[in-house]
Short mmCIF file of C-alpha atoms and ligand atoms in Angstrom, two decimals:
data_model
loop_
_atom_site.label_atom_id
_atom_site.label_comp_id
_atom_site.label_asym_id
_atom_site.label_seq_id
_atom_site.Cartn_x
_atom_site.Cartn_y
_atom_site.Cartn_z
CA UNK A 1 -22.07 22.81 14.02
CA UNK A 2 -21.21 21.60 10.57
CA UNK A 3 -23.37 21.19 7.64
CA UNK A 4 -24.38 17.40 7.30
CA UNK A 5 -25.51 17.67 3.61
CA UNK A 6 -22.17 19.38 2.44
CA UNK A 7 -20.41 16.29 4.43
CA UNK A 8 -22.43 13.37 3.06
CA UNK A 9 -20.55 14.40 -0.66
CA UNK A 10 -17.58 13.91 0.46
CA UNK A 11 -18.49 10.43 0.80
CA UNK A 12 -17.99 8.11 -2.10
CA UNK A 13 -20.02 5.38 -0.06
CA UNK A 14 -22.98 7.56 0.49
CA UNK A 15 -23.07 8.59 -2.85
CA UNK A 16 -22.35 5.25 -4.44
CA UNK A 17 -25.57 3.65 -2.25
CA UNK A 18 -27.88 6.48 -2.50
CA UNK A 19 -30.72 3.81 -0.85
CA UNK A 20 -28.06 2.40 2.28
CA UNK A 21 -28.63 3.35 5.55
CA UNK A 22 -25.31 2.41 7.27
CA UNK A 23 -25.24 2.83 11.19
CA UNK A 24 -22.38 0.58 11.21
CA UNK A 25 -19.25 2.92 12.25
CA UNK A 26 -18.10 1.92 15.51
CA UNK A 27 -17.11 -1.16 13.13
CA UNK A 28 -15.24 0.71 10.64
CA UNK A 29 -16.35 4.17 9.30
CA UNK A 30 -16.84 5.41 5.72
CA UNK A 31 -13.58 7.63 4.10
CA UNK A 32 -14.33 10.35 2.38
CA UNK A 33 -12.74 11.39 -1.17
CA UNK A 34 -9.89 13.57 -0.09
CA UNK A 35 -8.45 10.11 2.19
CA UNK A 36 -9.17 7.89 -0.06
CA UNK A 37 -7.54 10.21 -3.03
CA UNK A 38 -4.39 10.30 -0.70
CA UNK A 39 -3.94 6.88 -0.99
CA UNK A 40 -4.56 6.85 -4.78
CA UNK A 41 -2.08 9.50 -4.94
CA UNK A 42 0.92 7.32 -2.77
CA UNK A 43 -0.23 4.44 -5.19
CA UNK A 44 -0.26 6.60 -8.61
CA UNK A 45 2.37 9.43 -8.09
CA UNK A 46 4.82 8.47 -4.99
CA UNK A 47 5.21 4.82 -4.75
CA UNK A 48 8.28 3.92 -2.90
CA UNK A 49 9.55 3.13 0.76
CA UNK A 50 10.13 5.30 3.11
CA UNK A 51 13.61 6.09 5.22
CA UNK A 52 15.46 3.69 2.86
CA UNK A 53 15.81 5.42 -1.17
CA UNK A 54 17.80 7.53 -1.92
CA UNK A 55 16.18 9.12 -4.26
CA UNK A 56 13.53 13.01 -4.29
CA UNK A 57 9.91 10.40 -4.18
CA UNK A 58 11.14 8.89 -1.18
CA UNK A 59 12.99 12.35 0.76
CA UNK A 60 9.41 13.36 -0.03
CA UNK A 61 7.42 10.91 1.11
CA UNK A 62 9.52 10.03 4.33
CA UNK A 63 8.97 13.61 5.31
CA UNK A 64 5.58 13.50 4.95
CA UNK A 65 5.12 9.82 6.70
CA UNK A 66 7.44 11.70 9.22
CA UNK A 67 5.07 14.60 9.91
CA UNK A 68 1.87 12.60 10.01
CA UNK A 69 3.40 12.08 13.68
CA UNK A 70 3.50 16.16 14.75
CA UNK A 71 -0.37 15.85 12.98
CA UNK A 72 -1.33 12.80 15.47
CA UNK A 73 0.55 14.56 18.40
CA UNK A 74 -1.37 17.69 17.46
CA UNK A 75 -4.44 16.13 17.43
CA UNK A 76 -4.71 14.21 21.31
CA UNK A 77 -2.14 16.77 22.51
CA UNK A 78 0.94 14.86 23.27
CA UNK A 79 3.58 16.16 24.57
CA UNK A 80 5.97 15.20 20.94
CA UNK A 81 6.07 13.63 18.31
CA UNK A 82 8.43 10.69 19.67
CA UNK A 83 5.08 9.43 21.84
CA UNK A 84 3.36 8.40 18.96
CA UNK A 85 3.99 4.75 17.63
CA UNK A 86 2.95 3.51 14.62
CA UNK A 87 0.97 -0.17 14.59
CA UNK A 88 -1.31 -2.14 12.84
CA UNK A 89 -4.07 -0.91 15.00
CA UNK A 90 -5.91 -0.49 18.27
CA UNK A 91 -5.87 -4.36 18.74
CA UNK A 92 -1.28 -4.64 17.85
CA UNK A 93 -0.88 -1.17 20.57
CA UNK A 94 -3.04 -3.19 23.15
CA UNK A 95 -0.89 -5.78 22.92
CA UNK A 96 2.33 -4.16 22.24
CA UNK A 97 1.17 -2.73 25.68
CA UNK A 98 -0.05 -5.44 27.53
CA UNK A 99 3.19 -7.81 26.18
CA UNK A 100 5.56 -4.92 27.41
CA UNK A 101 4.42 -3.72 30.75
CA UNK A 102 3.81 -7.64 31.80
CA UNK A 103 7.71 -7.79 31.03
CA UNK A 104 8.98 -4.82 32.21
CA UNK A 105 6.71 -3.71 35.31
CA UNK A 106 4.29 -7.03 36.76
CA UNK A 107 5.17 -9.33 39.27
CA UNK A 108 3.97 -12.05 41.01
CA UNK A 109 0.52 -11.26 42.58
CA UNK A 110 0.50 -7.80 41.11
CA UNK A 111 -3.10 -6.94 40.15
CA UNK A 112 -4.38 -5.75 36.83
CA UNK A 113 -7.67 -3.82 37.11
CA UNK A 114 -10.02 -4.25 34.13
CA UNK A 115 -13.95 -4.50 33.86
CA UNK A 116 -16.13 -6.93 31.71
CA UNK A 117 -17.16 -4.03 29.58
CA UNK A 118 -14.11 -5.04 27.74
CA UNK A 119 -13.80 -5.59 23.86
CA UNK A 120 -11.93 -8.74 23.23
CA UNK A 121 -8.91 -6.27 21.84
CA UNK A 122 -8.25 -4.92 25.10
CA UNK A 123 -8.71 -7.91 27.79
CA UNK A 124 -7.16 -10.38 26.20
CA UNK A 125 -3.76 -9.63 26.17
CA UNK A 126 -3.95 -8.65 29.57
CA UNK A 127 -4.82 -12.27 30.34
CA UNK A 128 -2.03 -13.39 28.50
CA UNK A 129 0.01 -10.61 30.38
CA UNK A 130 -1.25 -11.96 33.52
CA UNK A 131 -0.88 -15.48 32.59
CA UNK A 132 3.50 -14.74 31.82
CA UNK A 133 3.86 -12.27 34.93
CA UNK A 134 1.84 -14.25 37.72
CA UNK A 135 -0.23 -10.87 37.89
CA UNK A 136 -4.05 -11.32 38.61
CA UNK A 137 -7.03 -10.15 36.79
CA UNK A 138 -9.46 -8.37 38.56
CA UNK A 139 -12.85 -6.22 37.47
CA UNK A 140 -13.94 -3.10 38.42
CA UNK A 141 -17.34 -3.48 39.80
CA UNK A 142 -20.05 -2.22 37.15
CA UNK A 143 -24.02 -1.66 37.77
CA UNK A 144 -26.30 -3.18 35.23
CA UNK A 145 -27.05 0.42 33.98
CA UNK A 146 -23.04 -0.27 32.45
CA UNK A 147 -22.10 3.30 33.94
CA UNK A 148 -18.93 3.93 35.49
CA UNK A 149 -18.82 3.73 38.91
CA UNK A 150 -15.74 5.99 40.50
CA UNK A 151 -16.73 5.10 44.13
CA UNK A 152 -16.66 0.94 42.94
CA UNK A 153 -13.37 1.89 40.95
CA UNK A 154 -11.59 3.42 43.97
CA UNK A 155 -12.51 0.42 46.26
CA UNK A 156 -10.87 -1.32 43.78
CA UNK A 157 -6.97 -0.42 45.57
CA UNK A 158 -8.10 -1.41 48.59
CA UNK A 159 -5.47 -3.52 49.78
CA UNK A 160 -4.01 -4.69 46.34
CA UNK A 161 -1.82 -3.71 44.96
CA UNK A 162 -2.60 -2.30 41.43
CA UNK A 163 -0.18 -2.20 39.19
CA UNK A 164 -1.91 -1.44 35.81
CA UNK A 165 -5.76 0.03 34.94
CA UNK A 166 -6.80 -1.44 31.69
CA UNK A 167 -10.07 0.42 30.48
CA UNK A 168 -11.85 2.22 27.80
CA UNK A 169 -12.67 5.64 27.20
CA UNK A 170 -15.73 5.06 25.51
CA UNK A 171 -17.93 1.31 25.10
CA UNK A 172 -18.03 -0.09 22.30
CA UNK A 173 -21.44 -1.29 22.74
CA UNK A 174 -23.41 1.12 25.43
CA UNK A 175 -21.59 4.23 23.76
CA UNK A 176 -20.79 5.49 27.30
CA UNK A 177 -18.06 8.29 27.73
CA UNK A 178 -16.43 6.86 30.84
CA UNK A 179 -14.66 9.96 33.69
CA UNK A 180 -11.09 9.23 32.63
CA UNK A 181 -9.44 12.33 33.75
CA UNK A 182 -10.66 11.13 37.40
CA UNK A 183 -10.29 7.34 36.69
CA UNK A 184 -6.19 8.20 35.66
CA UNK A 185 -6.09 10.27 38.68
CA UNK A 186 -7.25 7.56 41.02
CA UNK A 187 -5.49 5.21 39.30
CA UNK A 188 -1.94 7.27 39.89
CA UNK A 189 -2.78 8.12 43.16
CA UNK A 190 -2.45 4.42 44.27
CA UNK A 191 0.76 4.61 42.25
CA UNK A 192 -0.93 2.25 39.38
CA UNK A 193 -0.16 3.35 35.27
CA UNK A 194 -3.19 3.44 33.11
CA UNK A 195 -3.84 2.10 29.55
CA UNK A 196 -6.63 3.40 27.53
CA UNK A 197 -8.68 1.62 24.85
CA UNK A 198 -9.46 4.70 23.00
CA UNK A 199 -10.62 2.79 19.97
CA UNK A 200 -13.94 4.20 20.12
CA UNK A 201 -13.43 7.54 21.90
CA UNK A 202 -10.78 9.30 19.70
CA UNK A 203 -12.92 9.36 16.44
CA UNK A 204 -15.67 10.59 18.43
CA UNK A 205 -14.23 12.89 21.59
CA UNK A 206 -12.08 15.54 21.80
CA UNK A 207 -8.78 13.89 22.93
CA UNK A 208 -5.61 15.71 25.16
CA UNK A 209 -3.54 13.06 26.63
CA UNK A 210 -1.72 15.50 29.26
CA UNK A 211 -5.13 17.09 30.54
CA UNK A 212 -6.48 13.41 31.30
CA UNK A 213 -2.79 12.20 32.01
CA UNK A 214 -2.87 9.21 30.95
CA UNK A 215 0.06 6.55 30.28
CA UNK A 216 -0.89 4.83 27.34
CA UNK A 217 -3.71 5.15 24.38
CA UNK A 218 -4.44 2.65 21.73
CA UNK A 219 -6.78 3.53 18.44
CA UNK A 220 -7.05 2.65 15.14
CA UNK A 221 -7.05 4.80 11.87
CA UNK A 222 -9.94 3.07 10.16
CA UNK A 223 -12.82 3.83 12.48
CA UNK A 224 -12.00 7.86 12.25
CA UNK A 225 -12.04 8.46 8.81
CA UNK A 226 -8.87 6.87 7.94
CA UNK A 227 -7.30 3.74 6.00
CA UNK A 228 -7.20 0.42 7.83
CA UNK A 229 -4.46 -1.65 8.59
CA UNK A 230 -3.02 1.50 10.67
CA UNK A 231 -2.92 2.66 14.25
CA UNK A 232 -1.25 4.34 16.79
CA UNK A 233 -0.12 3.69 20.42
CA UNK A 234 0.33 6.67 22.53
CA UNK A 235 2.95 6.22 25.20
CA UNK A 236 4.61 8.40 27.85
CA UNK A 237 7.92 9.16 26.58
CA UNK A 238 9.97 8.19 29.29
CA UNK A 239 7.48 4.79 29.66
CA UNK A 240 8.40 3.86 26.09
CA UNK A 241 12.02 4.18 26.49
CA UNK A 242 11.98 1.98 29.14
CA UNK A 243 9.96 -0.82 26.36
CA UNK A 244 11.43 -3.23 24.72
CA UNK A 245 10.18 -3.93 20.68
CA UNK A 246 7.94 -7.02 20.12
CA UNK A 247 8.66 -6.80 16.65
CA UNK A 248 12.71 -6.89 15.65
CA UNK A 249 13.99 -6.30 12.10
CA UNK A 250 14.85 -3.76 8.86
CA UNK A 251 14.48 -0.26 10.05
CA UNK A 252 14.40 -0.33 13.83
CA UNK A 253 17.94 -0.72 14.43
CA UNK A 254 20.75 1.32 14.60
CA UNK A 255 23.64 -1.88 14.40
CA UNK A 256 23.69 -5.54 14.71
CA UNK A 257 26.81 -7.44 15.46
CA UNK A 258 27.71 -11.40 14.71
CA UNK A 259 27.19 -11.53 18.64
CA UNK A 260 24.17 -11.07 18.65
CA UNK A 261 23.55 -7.81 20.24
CA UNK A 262 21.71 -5.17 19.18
CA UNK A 263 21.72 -1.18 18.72
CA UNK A 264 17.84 0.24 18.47
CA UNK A 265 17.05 3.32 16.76
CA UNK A 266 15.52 6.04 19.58
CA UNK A 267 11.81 5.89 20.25
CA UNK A 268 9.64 5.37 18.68
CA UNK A 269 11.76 3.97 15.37
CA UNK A 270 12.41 1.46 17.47
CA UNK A 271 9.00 0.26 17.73
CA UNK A 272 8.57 0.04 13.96
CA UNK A 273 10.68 -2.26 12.50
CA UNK A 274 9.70 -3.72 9.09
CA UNK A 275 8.35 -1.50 5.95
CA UNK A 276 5.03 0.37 7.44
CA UNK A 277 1.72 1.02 6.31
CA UNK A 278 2.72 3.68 4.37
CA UNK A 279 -0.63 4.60 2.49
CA UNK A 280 -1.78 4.38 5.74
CA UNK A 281 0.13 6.89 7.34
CA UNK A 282 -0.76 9.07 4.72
CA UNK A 283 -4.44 8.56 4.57
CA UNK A 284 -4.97 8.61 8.60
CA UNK A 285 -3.20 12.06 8.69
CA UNK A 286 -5.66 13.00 5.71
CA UNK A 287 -8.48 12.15 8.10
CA UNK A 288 -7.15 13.97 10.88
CA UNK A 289 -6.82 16.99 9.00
CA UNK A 290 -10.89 16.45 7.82
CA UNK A 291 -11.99 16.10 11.53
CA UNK A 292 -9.97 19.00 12.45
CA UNK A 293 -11.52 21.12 10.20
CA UNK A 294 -15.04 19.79 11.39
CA UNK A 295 -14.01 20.34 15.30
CA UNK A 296 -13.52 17.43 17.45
CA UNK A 297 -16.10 19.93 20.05
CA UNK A 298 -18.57 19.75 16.63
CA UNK A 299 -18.47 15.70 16.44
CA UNK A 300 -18.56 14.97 19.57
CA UNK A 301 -21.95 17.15 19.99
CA UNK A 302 -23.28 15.63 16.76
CA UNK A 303 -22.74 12.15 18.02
CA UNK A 304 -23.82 13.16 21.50
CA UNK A 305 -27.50 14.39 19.60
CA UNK A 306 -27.83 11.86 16.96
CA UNK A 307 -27.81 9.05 19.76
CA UNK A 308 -30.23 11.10 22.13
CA UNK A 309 -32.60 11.70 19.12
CA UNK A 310 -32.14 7.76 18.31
CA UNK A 311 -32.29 6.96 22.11
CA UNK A 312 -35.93 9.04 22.57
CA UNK A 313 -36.99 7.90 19.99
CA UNK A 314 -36.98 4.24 20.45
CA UNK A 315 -37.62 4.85 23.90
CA UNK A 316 -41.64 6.16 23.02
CA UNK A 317 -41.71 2.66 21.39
CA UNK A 318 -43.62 -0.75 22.82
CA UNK A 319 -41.64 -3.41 21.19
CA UNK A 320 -37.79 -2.01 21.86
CA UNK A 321 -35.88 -2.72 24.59
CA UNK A 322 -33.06 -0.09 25.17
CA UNK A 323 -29.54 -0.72 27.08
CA UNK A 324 -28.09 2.38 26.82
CA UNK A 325 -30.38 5.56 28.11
CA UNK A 326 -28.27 8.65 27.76
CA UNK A 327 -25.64 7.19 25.68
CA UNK A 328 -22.89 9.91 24.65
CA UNK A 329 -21.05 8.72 21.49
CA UNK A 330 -23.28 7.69 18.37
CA UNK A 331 -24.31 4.42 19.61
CA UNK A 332 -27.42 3.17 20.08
CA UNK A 333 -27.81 -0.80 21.73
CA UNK A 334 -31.46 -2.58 21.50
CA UNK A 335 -33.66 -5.30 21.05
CA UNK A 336 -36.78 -5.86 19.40
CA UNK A 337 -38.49 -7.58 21.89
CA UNK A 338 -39.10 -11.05 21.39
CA UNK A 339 -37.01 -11.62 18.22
CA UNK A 340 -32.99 -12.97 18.30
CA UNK A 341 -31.08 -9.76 17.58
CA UNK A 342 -29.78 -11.31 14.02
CA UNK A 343 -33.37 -12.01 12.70
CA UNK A 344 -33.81 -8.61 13.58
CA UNK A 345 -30.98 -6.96 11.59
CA UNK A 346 -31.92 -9.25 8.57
CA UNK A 347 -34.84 -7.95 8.42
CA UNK A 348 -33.06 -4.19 8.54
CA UNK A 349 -30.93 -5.71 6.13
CA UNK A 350 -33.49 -6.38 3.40
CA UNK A 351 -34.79 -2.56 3.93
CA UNK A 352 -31.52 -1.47 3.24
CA UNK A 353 -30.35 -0.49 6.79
CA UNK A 354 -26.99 -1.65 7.73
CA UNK A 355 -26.32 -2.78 11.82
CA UNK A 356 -24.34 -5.00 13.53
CA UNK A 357 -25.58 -7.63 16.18
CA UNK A 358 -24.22 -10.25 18.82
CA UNK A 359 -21.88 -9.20 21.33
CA UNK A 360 -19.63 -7.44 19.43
CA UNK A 361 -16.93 -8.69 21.20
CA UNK A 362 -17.31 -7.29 24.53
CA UNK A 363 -18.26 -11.41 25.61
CA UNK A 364 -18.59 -10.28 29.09
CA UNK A 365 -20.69 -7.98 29.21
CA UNK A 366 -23.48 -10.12 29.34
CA UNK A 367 -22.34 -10.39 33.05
CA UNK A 368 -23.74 -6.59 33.63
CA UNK A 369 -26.36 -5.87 31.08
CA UNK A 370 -28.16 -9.13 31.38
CA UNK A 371 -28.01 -9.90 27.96
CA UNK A 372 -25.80 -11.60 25.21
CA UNK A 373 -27.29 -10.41 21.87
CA UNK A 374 -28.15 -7.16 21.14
CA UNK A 375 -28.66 -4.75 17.75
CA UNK A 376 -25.91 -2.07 17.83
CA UNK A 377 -26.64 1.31 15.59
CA UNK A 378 -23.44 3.26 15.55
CA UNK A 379 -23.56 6.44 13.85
CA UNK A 380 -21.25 9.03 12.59
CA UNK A 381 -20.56 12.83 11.59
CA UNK A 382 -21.97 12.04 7.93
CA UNK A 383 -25.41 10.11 9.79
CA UNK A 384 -28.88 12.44 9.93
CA UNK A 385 -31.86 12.57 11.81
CA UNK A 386 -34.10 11.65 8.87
CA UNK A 387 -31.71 8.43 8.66
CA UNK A 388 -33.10 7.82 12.36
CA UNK A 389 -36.20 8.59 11.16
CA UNK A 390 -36.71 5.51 8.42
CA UNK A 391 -35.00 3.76 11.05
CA UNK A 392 -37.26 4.09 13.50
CA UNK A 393 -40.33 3.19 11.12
CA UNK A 394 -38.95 -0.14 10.39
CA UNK A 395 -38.37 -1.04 14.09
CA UNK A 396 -41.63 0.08 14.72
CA UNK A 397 -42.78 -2.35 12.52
CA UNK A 398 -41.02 -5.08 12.68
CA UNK A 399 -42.45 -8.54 13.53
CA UNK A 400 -41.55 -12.17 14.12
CA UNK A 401 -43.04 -13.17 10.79
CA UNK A 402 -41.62 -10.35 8.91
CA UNK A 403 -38.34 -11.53 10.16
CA UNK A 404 -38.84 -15.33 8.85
CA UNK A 405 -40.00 -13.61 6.12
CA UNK A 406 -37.14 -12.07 5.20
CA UNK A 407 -35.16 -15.45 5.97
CA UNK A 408 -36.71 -17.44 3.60
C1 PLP B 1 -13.36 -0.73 22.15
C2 PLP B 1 -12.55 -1.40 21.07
N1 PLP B 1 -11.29 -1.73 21.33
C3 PLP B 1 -10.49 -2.30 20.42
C4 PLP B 1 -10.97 -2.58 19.17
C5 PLP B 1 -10.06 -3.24 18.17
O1 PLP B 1 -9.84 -2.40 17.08
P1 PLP B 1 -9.15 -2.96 15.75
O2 PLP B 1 -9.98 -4.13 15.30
O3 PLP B 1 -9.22 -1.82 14.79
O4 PLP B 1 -7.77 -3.36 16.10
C6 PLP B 1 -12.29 -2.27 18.84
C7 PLP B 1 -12.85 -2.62 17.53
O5 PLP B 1 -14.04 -2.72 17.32
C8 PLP B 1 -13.10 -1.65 19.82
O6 PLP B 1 -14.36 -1.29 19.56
#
């Protein structure tokens, strides 16, 4: 395991608000100095584009924007570089996605499995996908405990005929670590492709693409350590040569002609047309390289402990309600009962504890859980128990009036 302590100073944030408890990471994380000094360096030292000076800053920098890719392909195990795309973030690959494979692969009546666990990111292009294709949206089956249920799932092909599984590796708000490896092997046993939200599972889980083999992952840079405005979409080589660009312009193309037609650059250049998030590049390969040297095996234990310390915890108390028992990833999802799930974190708020509340866009999942509001605490590698600690000493004593209190 890593030393928390040593971690916490590489964090400009944590140092800067001595006082802040911030359990707020499945929203975006904290960088730490040597990211955020990458990006100061691109800014300071190497400004320039990439693929398009000719000139030793921009060789230099286009190699190194280049190589972020063998970094990324390193770090979920693809099987090359080529596989990884560079977008905006998880919420431009879902779509890039979704857009794509209702072009390319859905007909009328085809059936795109999904589940109300969704965040908004990764159902709602589907329905759009559905809604240009003719396909039709169906949900895999989920008990109220919000587990995944592979005997539901496989009932799921009966009769239909699948063309597309559209599901997360890890919830956004009950922190579960769904079975993919045996979800993508159902799924391609039925002959269906799968696309995985991995938004919140590849800053916390140990990721390898061709031991879960899976078609298609979507994630974002700034939730793992990196800059925002950056992401990636993982795709199946051969898959993404059969995809057409949703974005057309400078960079992507090989030759244009006055009619009309159009020469793309190979995949995945042909993906990325316009000038990229260059810093961004820069800084998420940074981050990569810091969780690396932590040891994806290392976070994913620490998250897996910090939310079972949280989790037992809360659980001993008589005013919490708790929605995810046994929750994997760093997240913790509550109530205080009695008291709307804002009032709550205003209160946290005022004793310097940062959450987030409401549904955090999974709108559906009030459909299994029972509930629309809830307090999310999502925690990360530079988080400690004593955090948990204070934590749980304000929940413990939190009332109604202490709430208003803090209102007015
Ligand atoms: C599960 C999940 N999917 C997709 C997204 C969208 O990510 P982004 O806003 O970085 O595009 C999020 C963001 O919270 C998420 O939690």
């Amino acid at each position: 395991m890593f030393d928390v302590e040593k971690i916490r100073k590489d964090f400009p944030m944590i140092m800067n608000h001595p006082d802040l408890i911030y359990f707020d990471s499945a929203a975006t994380s904290f960088k730490p100095r040597s990211v955020i000094d990458t990006v100061i360096d691109y800014y300071e030292h190497n400004n320039c584009n990439i693929h398009r000076g000719d000139y030793d800053i921009s060789f230099a920098v286009s190699k190194r924007y280049d190589d972020t890719r063998k970094t990324i392909a390193r770090f979920i195990n693809a099987k090359r570089p080529e596989e990884i795309v560079y977008t905006y973030g998880a919420t431009s690959s879902l779509n890039i996605v979704a857009i794509n494979f209702a072009k390319k692969f859905l007909n009328k009546g085809d059936v795109i499995l999904t589940s109300e666990v969704e965040h908004a990111s990764d159902v709602l292009p589907w329905f759009k996908a559905a809604e240009q294709s003719g396909a039709i949206i169906k949900y895999v089956p989920f008990p109220k405990s919000g587990r995944f249920d592979l005997e539901a799932y496989e009932k799921c092909f009966e009769n239909e005929n699948v063309k597309i599984v559209a599901l997360p590796h890890v919830s956004n708000v009950l922190g579960f670590i769904y079975p993919m490896k045996q979800i993508a092997a159902i799924a391609h046993k039925h002959g269906a492709y799968i696309a995985v939200d991995g938004a919140q599972a590849v800053p916390h889980i140990k990721m390898d693409v061709q031991d879960l083999d899976i078609d298609f992952l979507s994630f974002s840079s700034h939730k793992m350590l990196g800059p925002a405005g950056i992401g990636v979409l993982y795709g199946r080589y051969e898959l993404l040569e059969q995809m057409d660009p949703v974005f057309y312009g400078g960079g992507s193309n090989a030759r244009f002609y006055p009619d009309c037609s159009i020469i793309l650059k190979n995949t995945p250049e042909k993906f990325e047309a316009g000038t990229p998030d260059i810093e961004g590049v820069l800084g998420l390969g940074k981050a990569i390289e810091y969780l690396e040297e932590l040891g994806m095996d290392n976070v994913e234990e620490y998250g897996k402990q910090l939310a079972g310390y949280f989790i037992s915890k809360l659980e001993k108390l008589d005013n919490v309600t708790v929605y995810n028992h046994g929750a994997e990833a760093g997240i913790v999802t509550f109530n205080v009962n009695g008291i709307f799930a804002q009032d709550a974190a205003g209160y946290f708020n005022k004793q310097g504890i940062a959450v987030r509340t409401g549904n955090h866009c999974a709108k559906m999942l009030d459909q299994i859980i029972g509930v629309n509001e809830t307090i999310r605490a999502s925690m990360y590698i530079y988080n400690t128990k004593d955090e948990i600690d204070r934590f749980v000493d304000v929940i413990k004593e939190t009332t109604l009036e202490k709430c208003v209190d803090s209102i007015l």
